[in-house]
Amino acid sequence: MEMSGVCKFSSHIARIVMTYLTAVECWACATYHLNDLRITAKVSIIFVTLQYNVTLPATEEQATESAFLYYYGIKDLATVFFYMLVAIIIHAIIQEYVLDKINRRMHFSKTKHSKFNESGQLSAFYLFSCIWGTFILVSENYISDPTILWRAYPHTLMTFQMKFFYISQLAYWFHAFPELYFQKTKKEDIPRQLVYIGLYLFHIAGAYLLNLNHLGLVLLVLHYFVEFLFHISRLFYFSDEKYQKGFSLWAVLFVLGRLLTLILSVLTVGFGLARAENQKLDFSTGNFNVLAVRIAVLASICITQAFMMWKFINFQLRRWREHSTFQAPAVKKKPPVTKGRSSRKGTENGVNGTVTSNGADSPRNRKEKSS
């Protein structure tokens, strides 16, 4: 009965996803092919390509080619919307051709089925984002020169990779809202998911709009790596419940990740930007380096890290309780050992608890023998 319920649930989800996927594909293809029409090309190109590009002339150090950089604007909302649809398509492809096939083989329950799908989707996204973000960090010399996090602020101009990374991040987390409906998320899990998605959008959009994209990229790569380790460990745990090594490593890296996040944030915002010469609020140049904004940025980061640590501590306490309750029956099995000892004492006086004449007699019997 449980297996049939899981199969019906999976087929129902698959039908919903495929219906939604067909509609999204039609809209995305229609938007893409509108580029072939001269009348609508100017409108459709807003959805497909990155907007607000500028060309910097070649310098003496880079005399071979000009630099193409980008800044943000209101038209980025259309681009985010289009790539949100692309994220929905990719989500459905991973679900149908990878996760559903594994679910049919493993025969998970409904609870494990939903958690496995969540970890499968997020682990793929975190892995891709970590590799992409690390490539940007290496190509733009973030690792060799950490002062680039605050030097020459505001960082209004971005490379193509940097802007496309932020557009993709915003698109992915916006696509998580309709997925709550199409994946038939439980009502009790929706508030947790909304808080989870909202925190990502708040911090990513904040770094993007406040021109703190350099700091935001480093913190995202650091955070995504730790989250990837957690979800990949949970996938292995579902296949083998004895697997616990990944969670132990994740627990250590989670705490270190929170400390590194606070250190980099305070170093960049509290020291680097605080010592900058230009500390005037200027919307035209994108300069938000004022005391109130710096305090708000640090406060939001610190509160989020404290919230995550609180959730982490509760998670660890819950695991310890489950582990202790699991070992409790093993502790209760000790009394039979004492019974064995008493039975051995009984065998000294008789066989199977009966007193024999060869055993130790009572004082009364000894008196009668002496007489």
GROMACS .gro file of C-alpha atoms in nm:
model
  371
    1MET     CA    1   0.000   0.000   0.000
    2GLU     CA    2   0.282   0.242   0.083
    3MET     CA    3   0.462   0.169  -0.245
    4SER     CA    4   0.148   0.224  -0.452
    5GLY     CA    5   0.089   0.556  -0.276
    6VAL     CA    6   0.444   0.668  -0.353
    7CYS     CA    7   0.407   0.567  -0.721
    8LYS     CA    8   0.078   0.757  -0.752
    9PHE     CA    9   0.235   1.059  -0.585
   10SER     CA   10   0.537   1.047  -0.821
   11SER     CA   11   0.321   1.012  -1.132
   12HIS     CA   12   0.101   1.300  -1.020
   13ILE     CA   13   0.403   1.522  -0.968
   14ALA     CA   14   0.546   1.418  -1.304
   15ARG     CA   15   0.223   1.514  -1.484
   16ILE     CA   16   0.219   1.855  -1.315
   17VAL     CA   17   0.584   1.920  -1.394
   18MET     CA   18   0.547   1.813  -1.757
   19THR     CA   19   0.240   2.033  -1.807
   20TYR     CA   20   0.416   2.329  -1.656
   21LEU     CA   21   0.733   2.248  -1.846
   22THR     CA   22   0.547   2.247  -2.178
   23ALA     CA   23   0.399   2.590  -2.109
   24VAL     CA   24   0.735   2.731  -2.004
   25GLU     CA   25   0.910   2.586  -2.308
   26CYS     CA   26   0.651   2.738  -2.542
   27TRP     CA   27   0.690   3.078  -2.382
   28ALA     CA   28   1.071   3.063  -2.381
   29CYS     CA   29   1.090   2.945  -2.743
   30ALA     CA   30   0.843   3.211  -2.851
   31THR     CA   31   1.049   3.478  -2.678
   32TYR     CA   32   1.368   3.350  -2.834
   33HIS     CA   33   1.227   3.329  -3.187
   34LEU     CA   34   1.086   3.680  -3.163
   35ASN     CA   35   1.441   3.794  -3.230
   36ASP     CA   36   1.385   3.695  -3.594
   37LEU     CA   37   1.118   3.965  -3.631
   38ARG     CA   38   1.237   4.320  -3.673
   39ILE     CA   39   0.939   4.469  -3.492
   40THR     CA   40   0.975   4.269  -3.172
   41ALA     CA   41   1.350   4.213  -3.175
   42LYS     CA   42   1.415   4.516  -2.954
   43VAL     CA   43   1.163   4.391  -2.701
   44SER     CA   44   1.259   4.023  -2.697
   45ILE     CA   45   1.632   4.092  -2.674
   46ILE     CA   46   1.572   4.249  -2.333
   47PHE     CA   47   1.469   3.907  -2.202
   48VAL     CA   48   1.751   3.704  -2.357
   49THR     CA   49   2.070   3.911  -2.344
   50LEU     CA   50   2.234   4.114  -2.070
   51GLN     CA   51   2.157   4.485  -2.076
   52TYR     CA   52   2.348   4.806  -1.992
   53ASN     CA   53   2.685   4.726  -2.148
   54VAL     CA   54   2.962   4.979  -2.198
   55THR     CA   55   3.285   4.953  -2.397
   56LEU     CA   56   3.606   5.076  -2.243
   57PRO     CA   57   3.883   5.169  -2.489
   58ALA     CA   58   4.202   4.968  -2.493
   59THR     CA   59   4.481   5.089  -2.263
   60GLU     CA   60   4.856   5.050  -2.280
   61GLU     CA   61   4.842   4.737  -2.065
   62GLN     CA   62   4.559   4.591  -2.273
   63ALA     CA   63   4.615   4.734  -2.619
   64THR     CA   64   4.491   4.436  -2.818
   65GLU     CA   65   4.119   4.451  -2.735
   66SER     CA   66   3.861   4.671  -2.567
   67ALA     CA   67   3.689   4.576  -2.242
   68PHE     CA   68   3.313   4.514  -2.239
   69LEU     CA   69   3.163   4.581  -1.897
   70TYR     CA   70   2.809   4.596  -1.760
   71TYR     CA   71   2.613   4.776  -1.492
   72TYR     CA   72   2.266   4.707  -1.355
   73GLY     CA   73   1.930   4.868  -1.432
   74ILE     CA   74   1.554   4.815  -1.436
   75LYS     CA   75   1.568   4.606  -1.754
   76ASP     CA   76   1.751   4.335  -1.563
   77LEU     CA   77   1.412   4.230  -1.423
   78ALA     CA   78   1.309   4.106  -1.769
   79THR     CA   79   1.632   3.910  -1.804
   80VAL     CA   80   1.586   3.758  -1.460
   81PHE     CA   81   1.231   3.657  -1.555
   82PHE     CA   82   1.344   3.482  -1.873
   83TYR     CA   83   1.622   3.288  -1.701
   84MET     CA   84   1.382   3.201  -1.422
   85LEU     CA   85   1.185   3.010  -1.685
   86VAL     CA   86   1.507   2.847  -1.802
   87ALA     CA   87   1.576   2.741  -1.442
   88ILE     CA   88   1.229   2.583  -1.425
   89ILE     CA   89   1.304   2.382  -1.739
   90ILE     CA   90   1.639   2.262  -1.604
   91HIS     CA   91   1.473   2.179  -1.271
   92ALA     CA   92   1.215   1.961  -1.447
   93ILE     CA   93   1.480   1.786  -1.659
   94ILE     CA   94   1.689   1.694  -1.353
   95GLN     CA   95   1.377   1.580  -1.171
   96GLU     CA   96   1.246   1.356  -1.450
   97TYR     CA   97   1.563   1.207  -1.595
   98VAL     CA   98   1.779   1.177  -1.281
   99LEU     CA   99   1.597   1.198  -0.949
  100ASP     CA  100   1.278   1.014  -1.043
  101LYS     CA  101   1.477   0.720  -1.180
  102ILE     CA  102   1.675   0.695  -0.856
  103ASN     CA  103   1.353   0.720  -0.652
  104ARG     CA  104   1.201   0.426  -0.840
  105ARG     CA  105   1.503   0.211  -0.760
  106MET     CA  106   1.538   0.311  -0.394
  107HIS     CA  107   1.163   0.295  -0.309
  108PHE     CA  108   1.166   0.586  -0.065
  109SER     CA  109   0.874   0.685   0.155
  110LYS     CA  110   0.690   1.011   0.090
  111THR     CA  111   0.898   1.200   0.348
  112LYS     CA  112   1.230   1.072   0.219
  113HIS     CA  113   1.106   1.120  -0.137
  114SER     CA  114   1.056   1.495  -0.093
  115LYS     CA  115   1.383   1.541   0.102
  116PHE     CA  116   1.577   1.343  -0.156
  117ASN     CA  117   1.438   1.559  -0.436
  118GLU     CA  118   1.523   1.876  -0.245
  119SER     CA  119   1.881   1.768  -0.176
  120GLY     CA  120   1.926   1.641  -0.530
  121GLN     CA  121   1.820   1.970  -0.687
  122LEU     CA  122   2.015   2.188  -0.444
  123SER     CA  123   2.333   1.981  -0.458
  124ALA     CA  124   2.340   2.014  -0.838
  125PHE     CA  125   2.283   2.390  -0.814
  126TYR     CA  126   2.541   2.443  -0.539
  127LEU     CA  127   2.804   2.241  -0.722
  128PHE     CA  128   2.752   2.432  -1.047
  129SER     CA  129   2.753   2.769  -0.868
  130CYS     CA  130   3.070   2.682  -0.671
  131ILE     CA  131   3.259   2.587  -0.987
  132TRP     CA  132   3.135   2.893  -1.175
  133GLY     CA  133   3.206   3.132  -0.886
  134THR     CA  134   3.552   2.987  -0.826
  135PHE     CA  135   3.633   3.035  -1.194
  136ILE     CA  136   3.538   3.403  -1.167
  137LEU     CA  137   3.743   3.446  -0.850
  138VAL     CA  138   4.051   3.296  -1.012
  139SER     CA  139   4.013   3.476  -1.346
  140GLU     CA  140   3.970   3.817  -1.181
  141ASN     CA  141   4.255   3.770  -0.927
  142TYR     CA  142   4.040   3.779  -0.615
  143ILE     CA  143   4.252   3.516  -0.443
  144SER     CA  144   4.590   3.676  -0.509
  145ASP     CA  145   4.470   4.026  -0.413
  146PRO     CA  146   4.202   4.027  -0.138
  147THR     CA  147   4.200   4.410  -0.126
  148ILE     CA  148   3.995   4.400  -0.446
  149LEU     CA  149   3.694   4.337  -0.221
  150TRP     CA  150   3.687   4.703  -0.114
  151ARG     CA  151   3.938   4.881  -0.334
  152ALA     CA  152   3.798   5.121  -0.597
  153TYR     CA  153   3.446   5.107  -0.453
  154PRO     CA  154   3.177   5.147  -0.590
  155HIS     CA  155   3.206   4.845  -0.816
  156THR     CA  156   2.942   4.960  -1.060
  157LEU     CA  157   3.099   4.799  -1.367
  158MET     CA  158   3.099   4.422  -1.391
  159THR     CA  159   3.236   4.172  -1.636
  160PHE     CA  160   2.999   3.956  -1.837
  161GLN     CA  161   3.066   3.654  -1.614
  162MET     CA  162   3.003   3.853  -1.297
  163LYS     CA  163   2.673   4.003  -1.408
  164PHE     CA  164   2.548   3.680  -1.563
  165PHE     CA  165   2.632   3.501  -1.238
  166TYR     CA  166   2.415   3.738  -1.036
  167ILE     CA  167   2.133   3.726  -1.291
  168SER     CA  168   2.141   3.345  -1.276
  169GLN     CA  169   2.141   3.344  -0.897
  170LEU     CA  170   1.840   3.573  -0.876
  171ALA     CA  171   1.660   3.373  -1.146
  172TYR     CA  172   1.718   3.045  -0.966
  173TRP     CA  173   1.586   3.161  -0.630
  174PHE     CA  174   1.287   3.333  -0.789
  175HIS     CA  175   1.203   3.007  -0.967
  176ALA     CA  176   1.180   2.841  -0.626
  177PHE     CA  177   0.849   3.020  -0.555
  178PRO     CA  178   0.641   2.851  -0.828
  179GLU     CA  179   0.816   2.523  -0.754
  180LEU     CA  180   0.658   2.524  -0.407
  181TYR     CA  181   0.320   2.487  -0.579
  182PHE     CA  182   0.414   2.251  -0.859
  183GLN     CA  183   0.610   2.021  -0.628
  184LYS     CA  184   0.312   2.009  -0.391
  185THR     CA  185   0.511   2.118  -0.087
  186LYS     CA  186   0.344   2.043   0.247
  187LYS     CA  187   0.176   2.336   0.417
  188GLU     CA  188   0.388   2.297   0.729
  189ASP     CA  189   0.707   2.315   0.519
  190ILE     CA  190   0.609   2.625   0.319
  191PRO     CA  191   0.700   2.885   0.589
  192ARG     CA  192   1.046   2.731   0.627
  193GLN     CA  193   1.097   2.734   0.252
  194LEU     CA  194   0.979   3.095   0.220
  195VAL     CA  195   1.224   3.210   0.486
  196TYR     CA  196   1.499   3.008   0.320
  197ILE     CA  197   1.433   3.155  -0.026
  198GLY     CA  198   1.375   3.506   0.108
  199LEU     CA  199   1.711   3.518   0.283
  200TYR     CA  200   1.892   3.421  -0.036
  201LEU     CA  201   1.711   3.680  -0.245
  202PHE     CA  202   1.760   3.951   0.016
  203HIS     CA  203   2.136   3.907   0.041
  204ILE     CA  204   2.204   3.842  -0.329
  205ALA     CA  205   1.991   4.137  -0.440
  206GLY     CA  206   2.146   4.354  -0.168
  207ALA     CA  207   2.500   4.280  -0.281
  208TYR     CA  208   2.397   4.338  -0.643
  209LEU     CA  209   2.218   4.669  -0.587
  210LEU     CA  210   2.464   4.812  -0.334
  211ASN     CA  211   2.756   4.739  -0.570
  212LEU     CA  212   2.908   4.495  -0.322
  213ASN     CA  213   2.924   4.226  -0.588
  214HIS     CA  214   3.287   4.138  -0.513
  215LEU     CA  215   3.217   4.062  -0.147
  216GLY     CA  216   2.890   3.891  -0.236
  217LEU     CA  217   3.060   3.655  -0.480
  218VAL     CA  218   3.319   3.542  -0.225
  219LEU     CA  219   3.058   3.485   0.046
  220LEU     CA  220   2.828   3.296  -0.193
  221VAL     CA  221   3.103   3.057  -0.303
  222LEU     CA  222   3.199   2.994   0.058
  223HIS     CA  223   2.840   2.936   0.166
  224TYR     CA  224   2.748   2.722  -0.135
  225PHE     CA  225   3.042   2.490  -0.077
  226VAL     CA  226   2.931   2.417   0.281
  227GLU     CA  227   2.569   2.369   0.173
  228PHE     CA  228   2.673   2.138  -0.109
  229LEU     CA  229   2.856   1.918   0.139
  230PHE     CA  230   2.545   1.896   0.358
  231HIS     CA  231   2.307   1.799   0.078
  232ILE     CA  232   2.543   1.551  -0.083
  233SER     CA  233   2.591   1.391   0.261
  234ARG     CA  234   2.215   1.368   0.300
  235LEU     CA  235   2.188   1.194  -0.037
  236PHE     CA  236   2.442   0.933   0.074
  237TYR     CA  237   2.260   0.901   0.405
  238PHE     CA  238   1.934   0.814   0.229
  239SER     CA  239   2.109   0.538   0.039
  240ASP     CA  240   2.287   0.410   0.352
  241GLU     CA  241   2.168   0.529   0.693
  242LYS     CA  242   2.497   0.421   0.853
  243TYR     CA  243   2.679   0.695   0.662
  244GLN     CA  244   2.756   0.976   0.909
  245LYS     CA  245   3.107   1.093   0.816
  246GLY     CA  246   2.982   1.359   0.576
  247PHE     CA  247   2.767   1.523   0.844
  248SER     CA  248   3.062   1.536   1.085
  249LEU     CA  249   3.279   1.711   0.827
  250TRP     CA  250   2.992   1.944   0.737
  251ALA     CA  251   2.945   2.041   1.103
  252VAL     CA  252   3.308   2.152   1.131
  253LEU     CA  253   3.305   2.341   0.800
  254PHE     CA  254   2.972   2.502   0.883
  255VAL     CA  255   3.113   2.670   1.193
  256LEU     CA  256   3.431   2.770   1.009
  257GLY     CA  257   3.220   2.909   0.725
  258ARG     CA  258   3.025   3.130   0.963
  259LEU     CA  259   3.348   3.261   1.115
  260LEU     CA  260   3.504   3.331   0.775
  261THR     CA  261   3.187   3.508   0.662
  262LEU     CA  262   3.196   3.740   0.963
  263ILE     CA  263   3.569   3.803   0.928
  264LEU     CA  264   3.548   3.891   0.557
  265SER     CA  265   3.241   4.108   0.610
  266VAL     CA  266   3.393   4.306   0.897
  267LEU     CA  267   3.724   4.336   0.713
  268THR     CA  268   3.558   4.465   0.394
  269VAL     CA  269   3.275   4.678   0.527
  270GLY     CA  270   3.403   4.771   0.872
  271PHE     CA  271   3.765   4.848   0.783
  272GLY     CA  272   3.812   4.866   0.406
  273LEU     CA  273   3.511   5.081   0.314
  274ALA     CA  274   3.530   5.279   0.639
  275ARG     CA  275   3.874   5.408   0.541
  276ALA     CA  276   3.777   5.502   0.186
  277GLU     CA  277   3.803   5.867   0.090
  278ASN     CA  278   3.464   5.896  -0.082
  279GLN     CA  279   3.197   5.841   0.183
  280LYS     CA  280   2.904   6.036   0.039
  281LEU     CA  281   2.572   5.888  -0.065
  282ASP     CA  282   2.543   5.930  -0.443
  283PHE     CA  283   2.280   5.736  -0.639
  284SER     CA  284   2.408   5.858  -0.975
  285THR     CA  285   2.751   5.701  -0.925
  286GLY     CA  286   2.622   5.407  -0.719
  287ASN     CA  287   2.813   5.503  -0.407
  288PHE     CA  288   2.644   5.376  -0.089
  289ASN     CA  289   2.950   5.399   0.132
  290VAL     CA  290   2.796   5.582   0.427
  291LEU     CA  291   2.786   5.488   0.793
  292ALA     CA  292   2.416   5.398   0.800
  293VAL     CA  293   2.446   5.161   0.504
  294ARG     CA  294   2.759   4.998   0.644
  295ILE     CA  295   2.588   4.937   0.978
  296ALA     CA  296   2.282   4.795   0.802
  297VAL     CA  297   2.495   4.560   0.590
  298LEU     CA  298   2.694   4.431   0.887
  299ALA     CA  299   2.381   4.398   1.099
  300SER     CA  300   2.200   4.193   0.833
  301ILE     CA  301   2.501   3.963   0.788
  302CYS     CA  302   2.551   3.915   1.163
  303ILE     CA  303   2.182   3.848   1.228
  304THR     CA  304   2.169   3.596   0.945
  305GLN     CA  305   2.479   3.416   1.071
  306ALA     CA  306   2.335   3.407   1.423
  307PHE     CA  307   2.009   3.268   1.289
  308MET     CA  308   2.193   2.998   1.096
  309MET     CA  309   2.398   2.903   1.401
  310TRP     CA  310   2.079   2.878   1.608
  311LYS     CA  311   1.926   2.646   1.348
  312PHE     CA  312   2.249   2.447   1.337
  313ILE     CA  313   2.257   2.400   1.716
  314ASN     CA  314   1.895   2.285   1.718
  315PHE     CA  315   1.973   2.041   1.438
  316GLN     CA  316   2.266   1.894   1.628
  317LEU     CA  317   2.066   1.866   1.951
  318ARG     CA  318   1.790   1.685   1.766
  319ARG     CA  319   2.041   1.441   1.619
  320TRP     CA  320   2.191   1.375   1.963
  321ARG     CA  321   1.844   1.306   2.107
  322GLU     CA  322   1.766   1.064   1.827
  323HIS     CA  323   2.101   0.894   1.878
  324SER     CA  324   2.045   0.862   2.254
  325THR     CA  325   1.694   0.721   2.210
  326PHE     CA  326   1.831   0.475   1.956
  327GLN     CA  327   2.087   0.349   2.209
  328ALA     CA  328   1.837   0.339   2.499
  329PRO     CA  329   1.699  -0.013   2.420
  330ALA     CA  330   2.055  -0.149   2.414
  331VAL     CA  331   2.108  -0.020   2.769
  332LYS     CA  332   1.788  -0.186   2.893
  333LYS     CA  333   1.917  -0.526   2.781
  334LYS     CA  334   2.170  -0.538   3.069
  335PRO     CA  335   1.933  -0.697   3.334
  336PRO     CA  336   1.944  -1.041   3.162
  337VAL     CA  337   2.315  -1.051   3.251
  338THR     CA  338   2.226  -1.044   3.623
  339LYS     CA  339   1.975  -1.320   3.567
  340GLY     CA  340   2.252  -1.530   3.424
  341ARG     CA  341   2.454  -1.480   3.737
  342SER     CA  342   2.164  -1.578   3.963
  343SER     CA  343   2.094  -1.882   3.750
  344ARG     CA  344   2.456  -1.987   3.783
  345LYS     CA  345   2.419  -1.958   4.161
  346GLY     CA  346   2.106  -2.165   4.140
  347THR     CA  347   2.286  -2.439   3.948
  348GLU     CA  348   2.534  -2.465   4.229
  349ASN     CA  349   2.252  -2.584   4.458
  350GLY     CA  350   2.066  -2.790   4.202
  351VAL     CA  351   1.972  -2.850   3.846
  352ASN     CA  352   1.725  -2.608   3.687
  353GLY     CA  353   1.647  -2.453   4.026
  354THR     CA  354   1.564  -2.779   4.211
  355VAL     CA  355   1.755  -2.866   4.530
  356THR     CA  356   1.940  -3.194   4.529
  357SER     CA  357   2.078  -3.402   4.808
  358ASN     CA  358   2.428  -3.341   4.688
  359GLY     CA  359   2.394  -2.966   4.728
  360ALA     CA  360   2.449  -2.756   5.040
  361ASP     CA  361   2.193  -2.854   5.305
  362SER     CA  362   2.006  -2.612   5.523
  363PRO     CA  363   2.105  -2.573   5.892
  364ARG     CA  364   1.800  -2.775   5.998
  365ASN     CA  365   1.897  -3.066   5.778
  366ARG     CA  366   2.254  -3.056   5.905
  367LYS     CA  367   2.123  -3.075   6.266
  368GLU     CA  368   1.908  -3.373   6.187
  369LYS     CA  369   2.204  -3.554   6.032
  370SER     CA  370   2.426  -3.491   6.327
  371SER     CA  371   2.170  -3.633   6.561
   0.00000   0.00000   0.00000
